[in-house]
């Protein structure tokens, strides 16, 4: 692929990206947690639950990129302090989305992995800013972006000097309306032939439906994904964002069990 130099599979063999004790590209990594950090109790309870089910990392948004300015925008710094506490009590490394170039350097003190969301995939100033630090970056695919555009965005970060980039397929916009987005699992397998970077799948935002999260998670494992990022809420009906797609802690415990079984089966079979 043209102009893909550092991210190309030709540049190096599979990269392992370490986030604390977690090794993306080596172990299958399951990230779980709420869409938004809403309160200390909510986040600590979810962290405890997903940790006991076997999750490897905690997610939680403190800065939320919402469609409407009147919707919950996240707790900001307060949310990051809650995540820090959840990390301390659960031992799970945390990932949270950065929306603004001005927040990149100080946010690294609170999170182990910085997320660039779908809406900011081609925010080139933000990509250059996260390229200047060494904190690992989770680069989600833009909802209107091609595989080539996505990989070029990874190249932006790598070319600025940060080699720690993990890709995340989170669904693209199509004519389909039954699902929130269309999960493009071919992109996961395609990325495996194009890049050495780890690729994980978000079965939550790609489907927008709790009933489809388990089957799409299993399909992601079969497609060769290096991990999953899944939204879990202790009381989905009361969630301040994305309540229709959050799993309960119990549903998550069933999911992770089946996912890790399939992964182990595949490792022993192929
Ligand atoms: C998220 O993971 O919180 C999120 C907003 O996802 P996306 O950027 O994929 O829509
Ligand atoms: Mn969400």
PDB file of C-alpha atoms and ligand atoms in Angstrom:
ATOM      1  CA  UNK A   1       0.000   0.000   0.000  1.00  0.00           C
ATOM      2  CA  UNK A   2       1.386   3.385  -1.083  1.00  0.00           C
ATOM      3  CA  UNK A   3       3.065   5.569   1.558  1.00  0.00           C
ATOM      4  CA  UNK A   4       2.646   3.007   4.307  1.00  0.00           C
ATOM      5  CA  UNK A   5       6.230   2.642   5.426  1.00  0.00           C
ATOM      6  CA  UNK A   6       6.511   2.229   9.188  1.00  0.00           C
ATOM      7  CA  UNK A   7       3.115   0.539   9.639  1.00  0.00           C
ATOM      8  CA  UNK A   8       3.687  -1.926   6.806  1.00  0.00           C
ATOM      9  CA  UNK A   9       4.096  -5.611   7.532  1.00  0.00           C
ATOM     10  CA  UNK A  10       7.195  -5.408   5.337  1.00  0.00           C
ATOM     11  CA  UNK A  11       8.798  -2.990   7.824  1.00  0.00           C
ATOM     12  CA  UNK A  12       8.816  -5.539  10.627  1.00  0.00           C
ATOM     13  CA  UNK A  13       7.158  -8.693  11.858  1.00  0.00           C
ATOM     14  CA  UNK A  14       4.313  -8.622  14.359  1.00  0.00           C
ATOM     15  CA  UNK A  15       4.637  -5.941  17.003  1.00  0.00           C
ATOM     16  CA  UNK A  16       3.880  -6.626  20.645  1.00  0.00           C
ATOM     17  CA  UNK A  17       2.638  -3.579  22.506  1.00  0.00           C
ATOM     18  CA  UNK A  18       2.927  -3.644  26.259  1.00  0.00           C
ATOM     19  CA  UNK A  19       0.403  -1.760  28.351  1.00  0.00           C
ATOM     20  CA  UNK A  20       1.472  -2.489  31.907  1.00  0.00           C
ATOM     21  CA  UNK A  21       1.424  -6.290  32.189  1.00  0.00           C
ATOM     22  CA  UNK A  22      -0.828  -6.625  29.131  1.00  0.00           C
ATOM     23  CA  UNK A  23       0.771  -7.669  25.830  1.00  0.00           C
ATOM     24  CA  UNK A  24      -1.231  -6.739  22.732  1.00  0.00           C
ATOM     25  CA  UNK A  25      -0.212  -8.795  19.717  1.00  0.00           C
ATOM     26  CA  UNK A  26       0.881 -11.693  21.921  1.00  0.00           C
ATOM     27  CA  UNK A  27      -2.031 -12.442  24.246  1.00  0.00           C
ATOM     28  CA  UNK A  28      -5.717 -12.031  23.425  1.00  0.00           C
ATOM     29  CA  UNK A  29      -6.679  -8.863  25.314  1.00  0.00           C
ATOM     30  CA  UNK A  30     -10.198  -8.150  26.552  1.00  0.00           C
ATOM     31  CA  UNK A  31     -10.922  -4.553  27.571  1.00  0.00           C
ATOM     32  CA  UNK A  32     -14.219  -3.931  29.364  1.00  0.00           C
ATOM     33  CA  UNK A  33     -15.952  -1.120  31.201  1.00  0.00           C
ATOM     34  CA  UNK A  34     -18.569   1.584  30.934  1.00  0.00           C
ATOM     35  CA  UNK A  35     -19.072   3.860  27.952  1.00  0.00           C
ATOM     36  CA  UNK A  36     -18.748   6.818  30.346  1.00  0.00           C
ATOM     37  CA  UNK A  37     -17.314   7.181  33.814  1.00  0.00           C
ATOM     38  CA  UNK A  38     -20.418   8.375  35.677  1.00  0.00           C
ATOM     39  CA  UNK A  39     -19.481   8.119  39.345  1.00  0.00           C
ATOM     40  CA  UNK A  40     -16.922   6.525  41.619  1.00  0.00           C
ATOM     41  CA  UNK A  41     -19.319   3.817  42.788  1.00  0.00           C
ATOM     42  CA  UNK A  42     -20.398   2.912  39.270  1.00  0.00           C
ATOM     43  CA  UNK A  43     -16.840   2.690  37.921  1.00  0.00           C
ATOM     44  CA  UNK A  44     -15.347   0.838  40.899  1.00  0.00           C
ATOM     45  CA  UNK A  45     -18.209  -1.667  40.884  1.00  0.00           C
ATOM     46  CA  UNK A  46     -17.847  -2.350  37.154  1.00  0.00           C
ATOM     47  CA  UNK A  47     -14.052  -2.568  37.462  1.00  0.00           C
ATOM     48  CA  UNK A  48     -14.357  -5.116  40.250  1.00  0.00           C
ATOM     49  CA  UNK A  49     -16.882  -7.176  38.283  1.00  0.00           C
ATOM     50  CA  UNK A  50     -15.009  -7.272  34.981  1.00  0.00           C
ATOM     51  CA  UNK A  51     -11.723  -7.999  36.727  1.00  0.00           C
ATOM     52  CA  UNK A  52     -13.247 -10.974  38.529  1.00  0.00           C
ATOM     53  CA  UNK A  53     -14.552 -12.305  35.187  1.00  0.00           C
ATOM     54  CA  UNK A  54     -11.053 -12.138  33.710  1.00  0.00           C
ATOM     55  CA  UNK A  55     -10.907  -8.813  31.821  1.00  0.00           C
ATOM     56  CA  UNK A  56      -7.367  -7.586  31.191  1.00  0.00           C
ATOM     57  CA  UNK A  57      -8.034  -3.843  31.011  1.00  0.00           C
ATOM     58  CA  UNK A  58     -10.656  -1.287  32.034  1.00  0.00           C
ATOM     59  CA  UNK A  59     -12.240   1.251  29.670  1.00  0.00           C
ATOM     60  CA  UNK A  60     -14.195   4.386  30.584  1.00  0.00           C
ATOM     61  CA  UNK A  61     -14.803   7.701  28.843  1.00  0.00           C
ATOM     62  CA  UNK A  62     -14.104  10.937  30.731  1.00  0.00           C
ATOM     63  CA  UNK A  63     -14.387  13.154  27.633  1.00  0.00           C
ATOM     64  CA  UNK A  64     -17.341  12.020  25.539  1.00  0.00           C
ATOM     65  CA  UNK A  65     -17.756  12.921  21.862  1.00  0.00           C
ATOM     66  CA  UNK A  66     -21.582  13.104  21.847  1.00  0.00           C
ATOM     67  CA  UNK A  67     -23.779  13.747  18.819  1.00  0.00           C
ATOM     68  CA  UNK A  68     -25.811  16.333  20.733  1.00  0.00           C
ATOM     69  CA  UNK A  69     -24.222  19.102  22.826  1.00  0.00           C
ATOM     70  CA  UNK A  70     -27.080  18.612  25.321  1.00  0.00           C
ATOM     71  CA  UNK A  71     -26.112  15.023  26.088  1.00  0.00           C
ATOM     72  CA  UNK A  72     -23.772  14.004  28.923  1.00  0.00           C
ATOM     73  CA  UNK A  73     -20.291  15.181  27.950  1.00  0.00           C
ATOM     74  CA  UNK A  74     -18.300  13.215  30.543  1.00  0.00           C
ATOM     75  CA  UNK A  75     -16.801  14.114  33.929  1.00  0.00           C
ATOM     76  CA  UNK A  76     -13.453  15.297  32.531  1.00  0.00           C
ATOM     77  CA  UNK A  77     -10.649  15.443  35.108  1.00  0.00           C
ATOM     78  CA  UNK A  78     -12.963  14.132  37.811  1.00  0.00           C
ATOM     79  CA  UNK A  79     -13.629  11.085  35.637  1.00  0.00           C
ATOM     80  CA  UNK A  80      -9.923  10.498  35.094  1.00  0.00           C
ATOM     81  CA  UNK A  81      -9.330  10.616  38.860  1.00  0.00           C
ATOM     82  CA  UNK A  82     -12.034   7.982  39.283  1.00  0.00           C
ATOM     83  CA  UNK A  83     -10.351   5.830  36.636  1.00  0.00           C
ATOM     84  CA  UNK A  84      -7.054   6.224  38.472  1.00  0.00           C
ATOM     85  CA  UNK A  85      -8.724   4.940  41.630  1.00  0.00           C
ATOM     86  CA  UNK A  86     -10.313   2.049  39.711  1.00  0.00           C
ATOM     87  CA  UNK A  87      -6.895   1.155  38.355  1.00  0.00           C
ATOM     88  CA  UNK A  88      -5.457   1.170  41.882  1.00  0.00           C
ATOM     89  CA  UNK A  89      -8.199  -0.962  43.389  1.00  0.00           C
ATOM     90  CA  UNK A  90      -8.630  -3.440  40.528  1.00  0.00           C
ATOM     91  CA  UNK A  91      -5.052  -3.586  39.261  1.00  0.00           C
ATOM     92  CA  UNK A  92      -6.367  -3.211  35.689  1.00  0.00           C
ATOM     93  CA  UNK A  93      -4.596  -0.804  33.309  1.00  0.00           C
ATOM     94  CA  UNK A  94      -7.023   1.782  31.918  1.00  0.00           C
ATOM     95  CA  UNK A  95      -7.871   3.260  28.528  1.00  0.00           C
ATOM     96  CA  UNK A  96      -9.750   6.517  27.969  1.00  0.00           C
ATOM     97  CA  UNK A  97     -10.432   8.748  24.981  1.00  0.00           C
ATOM     98  CA  UNK A  98      -8.559  11.993  24.378  1.00  0.00           C
ATOM     99  CA  UNK A  99     -10.501  14.577  22.366  1.00  0.00           C
ATOM    100  CA  UNK A 100      -8.206  17.584  22.420  1.00  0.00           C
ATOM    101  CA  UNK A 101      -4.530  18.179  21.630  1.00  0.00           C
ATOM    102  CA  UNK A 102      -4.247  20.277  24.818  1.00  0.00           C
ATOM    103  CA  UNK A 103      -5.116  17.253  26.964  1.00  0.00           C
ATOM    104  CA  UNK A 104      -2.647  14.729  25.540  1.00  0.00           C
ATOM    105  CA  UNK A 105       0.373  15.163  27.794  1.00  0.00           C
ATOM    106  CA  UNK A 106      -1.383  15.533  31.159  1.00  0.00           C
ATOM    107  CA  UNK A 107      -3.898  12.739  30.449  1.00  0.00           C
ATOM    108  CA  UNK A 108      -0.987  10.281  30.229  1.00  0.00           C
ATOM    109  CA  UNK A 109      -0.587  10.643  34.000  1.00  0.00           C
ATOM    110  CA  UNK A 110      -4.016   9.070  34.478  1.00  0.00           C
ATOM    111  CA  UNK A 111      -4.290   6.453  31.725  1.00  0.00           C
ATOM    112  CA  UNK A 112      -2.165   3.609  30.409  1.00  0.00           C
ATOM    113  CA  UNK A 113      -3.550   3.739  26.876  1.00  0.00           C
ATOM    114  CA  UNK A 114      -4.912   6.805  25.053  1.00  0.00           C
ATOM    115  CA  UNK A 115      -7.870   6.251  22.763  1.00  0.00           C
ATOM    116  CA  UNK A 116      -8.404   8.215  19.570  1.00  0.00           C
ATOM    117  CA  UNK A 117     -12.098   7.798  18.774  1.00  0.00           C
ATOM    118  CA  UNK A 118     -13.726   7.171  15.413  1.00  0.00           C
ATOM    119  CA  UNK A 119     -14.736  10.829  15.075  1.00  0.00           C
ATOM    120  CA  UNK A 120     -11.145  11.956  15.497  1.00  0.00           C
ATOM    121  CA  UNK A 121      -9.367   9.327  13.436  1.00  0.00           C
ATOM    122  CA  UNK A 122      -8.355  11.923  10.868  1.00  0.00           C
ATOM    123  CA  UNK A 123      -7.761  14.760  13.321  1.00  0.00           C
ATOM    124  CA  UNK A 124      -4.203  15.170  12.119  1.00  0.00           C
ATOM    125  CA  UNK A 125      -3.190  17.635  14.838  1.00  0.00           C
ATOM    126  CA  UNK A 126      -4.284  15.126  17.475  1.00  0.00           C
ATOM    127  CA  UNK A 127      -2.483  12.286  15.677  1.00  0.00           C
ATOM    128  CA  UNK A 128       0.741  14.311  15.572  1.00  0.00           C
ATOM    129  CA  UNK A 129       0.396  15.192  19.249  1.00  0.00           C
ATOM    130  CA  UNK A 130      -0.015  11.563  20.389  1.00  0.00           C
ATOM    131  CA  UNK A 131       2.872  10.727  18.061  1.00  0.00           C
ATOM    132  CA  UNK A 132       5.173  12.902  20.160  1.00  0.00           C
ATOM    133  CA  UNK A 133       4.644  10.914  23.363  1.00  0.00           C
ATOM    134  CA  UNK A 134       5.421   7.304  24.249  1.00  0.00           C
ATOM    135  CA  UNK A 135       2.093   6.320  25.840  1.00  0.00           C
ATOM    136  CA  UNK A 136       0.448   3.616  23.693  1.00  0.00           C
ATOM    137  CA  UNK A 137      -2.437   4.732  21.473  1.00  0.00           C
ATOM    138  CA  UNK A 138      -5.639   2.888  20.553  1.00  0.00           C
ATOM    139  CA  UNK A 139      -6.600   4.193  17.106  1.00  0.00           C
ATOM    140  CA  UNK A 140     -10.232   3.498  16.264  1.00  0.00           C
ATOM    141  CA  UNK A 141     -11.327   3.323  12.639  1.00  0.00           C
ATOM    142  CA  UNK A 142     -13.283   6.338  11.443  1.00  0.00           C
ATOM    143  CA  UNK A 143     -16.868   5.460  10.613  1.00  0.00           C
ATOM    144  CA  UNK A 144     -16.441   6.762   7.043  1.00  0.00           C
ATOM    145  CA  UNK A 145     -12.859   5.667   6.528  1.00  0.00           C
ATOM    146  CA  UNK A 146     -11.251   3.180   4.210  1.00  0.00           C
ATOM    147  CA  UNK A 147      -8.623   0.714   5.371  1.00  0.00           C
ATOM    148  CA  UNK A 148      -5.995   2.766   3.563  1.00  0.00           C
ATOM    149  CA  UNK A 149      -7.028   6.026   5.260  1.00  0.00           C
ATOM    150  CA  UNK A 150      -7.006   4.276   8.636  1.00  0.00           C
ATOM    151  CA  UNK A 151      -3.531   2.865   8.089  1.00  0.00           C
ATOM    152  CA  UNK A 152      -2.291   6.291   6.966  1.00  0.00           C
ATOM    153  CA  UNK A 153      -3.482   7.668  10.309  1.00  0.00           C
ATOM    154  CA  UNK A 154      -1.449   5.027  12.140  1.00  0.00           C
ATOM    155  CA  UNK A 155       1.474   6.093   9.950  1.00  0.00           C
ATOM    156  CA  UNK A 156       1.023   9.695  11.175  1.00  0.00           C
ATOM    157  CA  UNK A 157       1.508   8.569  14.785  1.00  0.00           C
ATOM    158  CA  UNK A 158       4.429   6.259  14.000  1.00  0.00           C
ATOM    159  CA  UNK A 159       6.198   8.847  11.858  1.00  0.00           C
ATOM    160  CA  UNK A 160       6.134  11.333  14.745  1.00  0.00           C
ATOM    161  CA  UNK A 161       8.032   8.833  16.903  1.00  0.00           C
ATOM    162  CA  UNK A 162       5.463   6.858  18.904  1.00  0.00           C
ATOM    163  CA  UNK A 163       5.703   3.195  17.819  1.00  0.00           C
ATOM    164  CA  UNK A 164       2.996   1.971  20.213  1.00  0.00           C
ATOM    165  CA  UNK A 165      -0.158   1.915  18.100  1.00  0.00           C
ATOM    166  CA  UNK A 166      -3.035  -0.551  18.386  1.00  0.00           C
ATOM    167  CA  UNK A 167      -5.814  -0.493  15.776  1.00  0.00           C
ATOM    168  CA  UNK A 168      -9.501  -0.972  16.582  1.00  0.00           C
ATOM    169  CA  UNK A 169     -12.227  -1.867  14.062  1.00  0.00           C
ATOM    170  CA  UNK A 170     -15.493  -0.382  15.382  1.00  0.00           C
ATOM    171  CA  UNK A 171     -17.817  -0.608  12.395  1.00  0.00           C
ATOM    172  CA  UNK A 172     -18.470   1.683   9.463  1.00  0.00           C
ATOM    173  CA  UNK A 173     -21.572   3.507   8.240  1.00  0.00           C
ATOM    174  CA  UNK A 174     -23.499   1.693   5.531  1.00  0.00           C
ATOM    175  CA  UNK A 175     -27.128   1.813   4.323  1.00  0.00           C
ATOM    176  CA  UNK A 176     -28.032  -0.706   7.051  1.00  0.00           C
ATOM    177  CA  UNK A 177     -30.054   0.708   9.928  1.00  0.00           C
ATOM    178  CA  UNK A 178     -30.871  -2.397  11.987  1.00  0.00           C
ATOM    179  CA  UNK A 179     -27.368  -2.271  13.413  1.00  0.00           C
ATOM    180  CA  UNK A 180     -25.756   0.975  14.587  1.00  0.00           C
ATOM    181  CA  UNK A 181     -22.820   0.428  12.219  1.00  0.00           C
ATOM    182  CA  UNK A 182     -21.645  -2.446  10.033  1.00  0.00           C
ATOM    183  CA  UNK A 183     -18.834  -4.429  11.608  1.00  0.00           C
ATOM    184  CA  UNK A 184     -16.199  -4.894   8.912  1.00  0.00           C
ATOM    185  CA  UNK A 185     -14.443  -8.061   9.992  1.00  0.00           C
ATOM    186  CA  UNK A 186     -12.725  -8.339   6.620  1.00  0.00           C
ATOM    187  CA  UNK A 187     -10.795  -5.231   7.685  1.00  0.00           C
ATOM    188  CA  UNK A 188      -9.335  -7.195  10.605  1.00  0.00           C
ATOM    189  CA  UNK A 189      -8.051  -9.964   8.344  1.00  0.00           C
ATOM    190  CA  UNK A 190      -6.950  -7.376   5.763  1.00  0.00           C
ATOM    191  CA  UNK A 191      -4.958  -5.476   8.397  1.00  0.00           C
ATOM    192  CA  UNK A 192      -3.243  -8.739   9.314  1.00  0.00           C
ATOM    193  CA  UNK A 193      -1.802  -8.882   5.783  1.00  0.00           C
ATOM    194  CA  UNK A 194      -0.966  -5.171   5.645  1.00  0.00           C
ATOM    195  CA  UNK A 195       0.485  -4.250   9.035  1.00  0.00           C
ATOM    196  CA  UNK A 196       2.478  -5.589  11.967  1.00  0.00           C
ATOM    197  CA  UNK A 197       0.344  -3.590  14.425  1.00  0.00           C
ATOM    198  CA  UNK A 198      -2.157  -5.390  16.709  1.00  0.00           C
ATOM    199  CA  UNK A 199      -5.826  -5.093  15.706  1.00  0.00           C
ATOM    200  CA  UNK A 200      -8.711  -5.366  18.146  1.00  0.00           C
ATOM    201  CA  UNK A 201     -12.484  -5.272  17.601  1.00  0.00           C
ATOM    202  CA  UNK A 202     -15.233  -3.227  19.257  1.00  0.00           C
ATOM    203  CA  UNK A 203     -18.373  -5.410  18.995  1.00  0.00           C
ATOM    204  CA  UNK A 204     -20.340  -2.827  21.025  1.00  0.00           C
ATOM    205  CA  UNK A 205     -20.317   0.367  18.918  1.00  0.00           C
ATOM    206  CA  UNK A 206     -20.272  -1.670  15.706  1.00  0.00           C
ATOM    207  CA  UNK A 207     -23.595  -3.381  16.442  1.00  0.00           C
ATOM    208  CA  UNK A 208     -25.334  -1.123  18.963  1.00  0.00           C
ATOM    209  CA  UNK A 209     -27.282  -4.159  20.152  1.00  0.00           C
ATOM    210  CA  UNK A 210     -26.489  -6.303  23.168  1.00  0.00           C
ATOM    211  CA  UNK A 211     -27.830  -9.450  21.450  1.00  0.00           C
ATOM    212  CA  UNK A 212     -25.207  -9.204  18.695  1.00  0.00           C
ATOM    213  CA  UNK A 213     -22.176  -8.592  20.883  1.00  0.00           C
ATOM    214  CA  UNK A 214     -21.457 -12.238  21.719  1.00  0.00           C
ATOM    215  CA  UNK A 215     -21.731 -13.608  18.156  1.00  0.00           C
ATOM    216  CA  UNK A 216     -19.635 -10.740  16.763  1.00  0.00           C
ATOM    217  CA  UNK A 217     -17.027 -11.224  19.490  1.00  0.00           C
ATOM    218  CA  UNK A 218     -16.672 -14.874  18.551  1.00  0.00           C
ATOM    219  CA  UNK A 219     -16.505 -13.922  14.870  1.00  0.00           C
ATOM    220  CA  UNK A 220     -13.772 -11.384  15.690  1.00  0.00           C
ATOM    221  CA  UNK A 221     -11.715 -14.130  17.329  1.00  0.00           C
ATOM    222  CA  UNK A 222     -12.181 -16.308  14.243  1.00  0.00           C
ATOM    223  CA  UNK A 223     -11.124 -13.398  11.974  1.00  0.00           C
ATOM    224  CA  UNK A 224      -7.810 -13.192  13.832  1.00  0.00           C
ATOM    225  CA  UNK A 225      -8.377 -10.186  16.087  1.00  0.00           C
ATOM    226  CA  UNK A 226      -5.873  -9.568  18.895  1.00  0.00           C
ATOM    227  CA  UNK A 227      -8.529  -8.541  21.388  1.00  0.00           C
ATOM    228  CA  UNK A 228     -11.874  -6.902  22.105  1.00  0.00           C
ATOM    229  CA  UNK A 229     -13.140  -3.699  23.713  1.00  0.00           C
ATOM    230  CA  UNK A 230     -16.618  -4.169  25.173  1.00  0.00           C
ATOM    231  CA  UNK A 231     -18.969  -1.852  27.069  1.00  0.00           C
ATOM    232  CA  UNK A 232     -20.243  -3.151  30.405  1.00  0.00           C
ATOM    233  CA  UNK A 233     -22.525  -1.326  32.869  1.00  0.00           C
ATOM    234  CA  UNK A 234     -23.726  -2.341  36.327  1.00  0.00           C
ATOM    235  CA  UNK A 235     -27.184  -0.964  35.468  1.00  0.00           C
ATOM    236  CA  UNK A 236     -27.474  -0.556  31.676  1.00  0.00           C
ATOM    237  CA  UNK A 237     -30.994   0.914  31.787  1.00  0.00           C
ATOM    238  CA  UNK A 238     -29.658   3.894  33.764  1.00  0.00           C
ATOM    239  CA  UNK A 239     -26.443   4.415  31.784  1.00  0.00           C
ATOM    240  CA  UNK A 240     -25.806   8.048  30.833  1.00  0.00           C
ATOM    241  CA  UNK A 241     -24.557   7.038  27.387  1.00  0.00           C
ATOM    242  CA  UNK A 242     -25.000   4.039  25.081  1.00  0.00           C
ATOM    243  CA  UNK A 243     -27.443   2.222  27.361  1.00  0.00           C
ATOM    244  CA  UNK A 244     -28.855   0.032  24.566  1.00  0.00           C
ATOM    245  CA  UNK A 245     -25.545  -1.640  23.914  1.00  0.00           C
ATOM    246  CA  UNK A 246     -24.067  -2.195  27.372  1.00  0.00           C
ATOM    247  CA  UNK A 247     -23.710  -5.720  28.713  1.00  0.00           C
ATOM    248  CA  UNK A 248     -24.419  -6.492  32.343  1.00  0.00           C
ATOM    249  CA  UNK A 249     -21.475  -7.862  34.331  1.00  0.00           C
ATOM    250  CA  UNK A 250     -23.112 -11.298  34.171  1.00  0.00           C
ATOM    251  CA  UNK A 251     -23.496 -11.181  30.371  1.00  0.00           C
ATOM    252  CA  UNK A 252     -19.867 -10.079  30.162  1.00  0.00           C
ATOM    253  CA  UNK A 253     -18.678 -12.995  32.291  1.00  0.00           C
ATOM    254  CA  UNK A 254     -20.425 -15.403  29.890  1.00  0.00           C
ATOM    255  CA  UNK A 255     -18.941 -13.621  26.891  1.00  0.00           C
ATOM    256  CA  UNK A 256     -15.349 -13.636  28.090  1.00  0.00           C
ATOM    257  CA  UNK A 257     -15.566 -17.330  28.981  1.00  0.00           C
ATOM    258  CA  UNK A 258     -16.738 -18.267  25.499  1.00  0.00           C
ATOM    259  CA  UNK A 259     -14.320 -15.911  23.772  1.00  0.00           C
ATOM    260  CA  UNK A 260     -11.274 -17.225  25.622  1.00  0.00           C
ATOM    261  CA  UNK A 261     -12.363 -20.827  24.973  1.00  0.00           C
ATOM    262  CA  UNK A 262     -12.646 -20.194  21.251  1.00  0.00           C
ATOM    263  CA  UNK A 263      -9.305 -18.428  21.227  1.00  0.00           C
ATOM    264  CA  UNK A 264      -7.635 -21.353  23.020  1.00  0.00           C
ATOM    265  CA  UNK A 265      -9.274 -23.775  20.600  1.00  0.00           C
ATOM    266  CA  UNK A 266      -7.957 -21.793  17.631  1.00  0.00           C
ATOM    267  CA  UNK A 267      -4.451 -21.592  19.051  1.00  0.00           C
ATOM    268  CA  UNK A 268      -4.399 -25.360  19.511  1.00  0.00           C
ATOM    269  CA  UNK A 269      -5.891 -26.061  16.102  1.00  0.00           C
ATOM    270  CA  UNK A 270      -4.041 -23.730  13.693  1.00  0.00           C
TER     271      UNK A 270
HETATM  272  C1  LIG B   1     -15.996   4.906  22.688  1.00  0.00           C
HETATM  273  O1  LIG B   1     -15.332   3.868  22.586  1.00  0.00           O
HETATM  274  O2  LIG B   1     -16.276   5.412  23.775  1.00  0.00           O
HETATM  275  C2  LIG B   1     -16.473   5.574  21.469  1.00  0.00           C
HETATM  276  C3  LIG B   1     -17.019   6.793  21.504  1.00  0.00           C
HETATM  277  O3  LIG B   1     -16.314   4.835  20.358  1.00  0.00           O
HETATM  278  P1  LIG B   1     -16.201   5.302  18.827  1.00  0.00           P
HETATM  279  O4  LIG B   1     -15.182   6.393  18.780  1.00  0.00           O
HETATM  280  O5  LIG B   1     -15.772   4.053  18.142  1.00  0.00           O
HETATM  281  O6  LIG B   1     -17.566   5.746  18.409  1.00  0.00           O
HETATM  282 MN1  LIG B   2     -20.047   4.095  24.003  1.00  0.00          MN
END
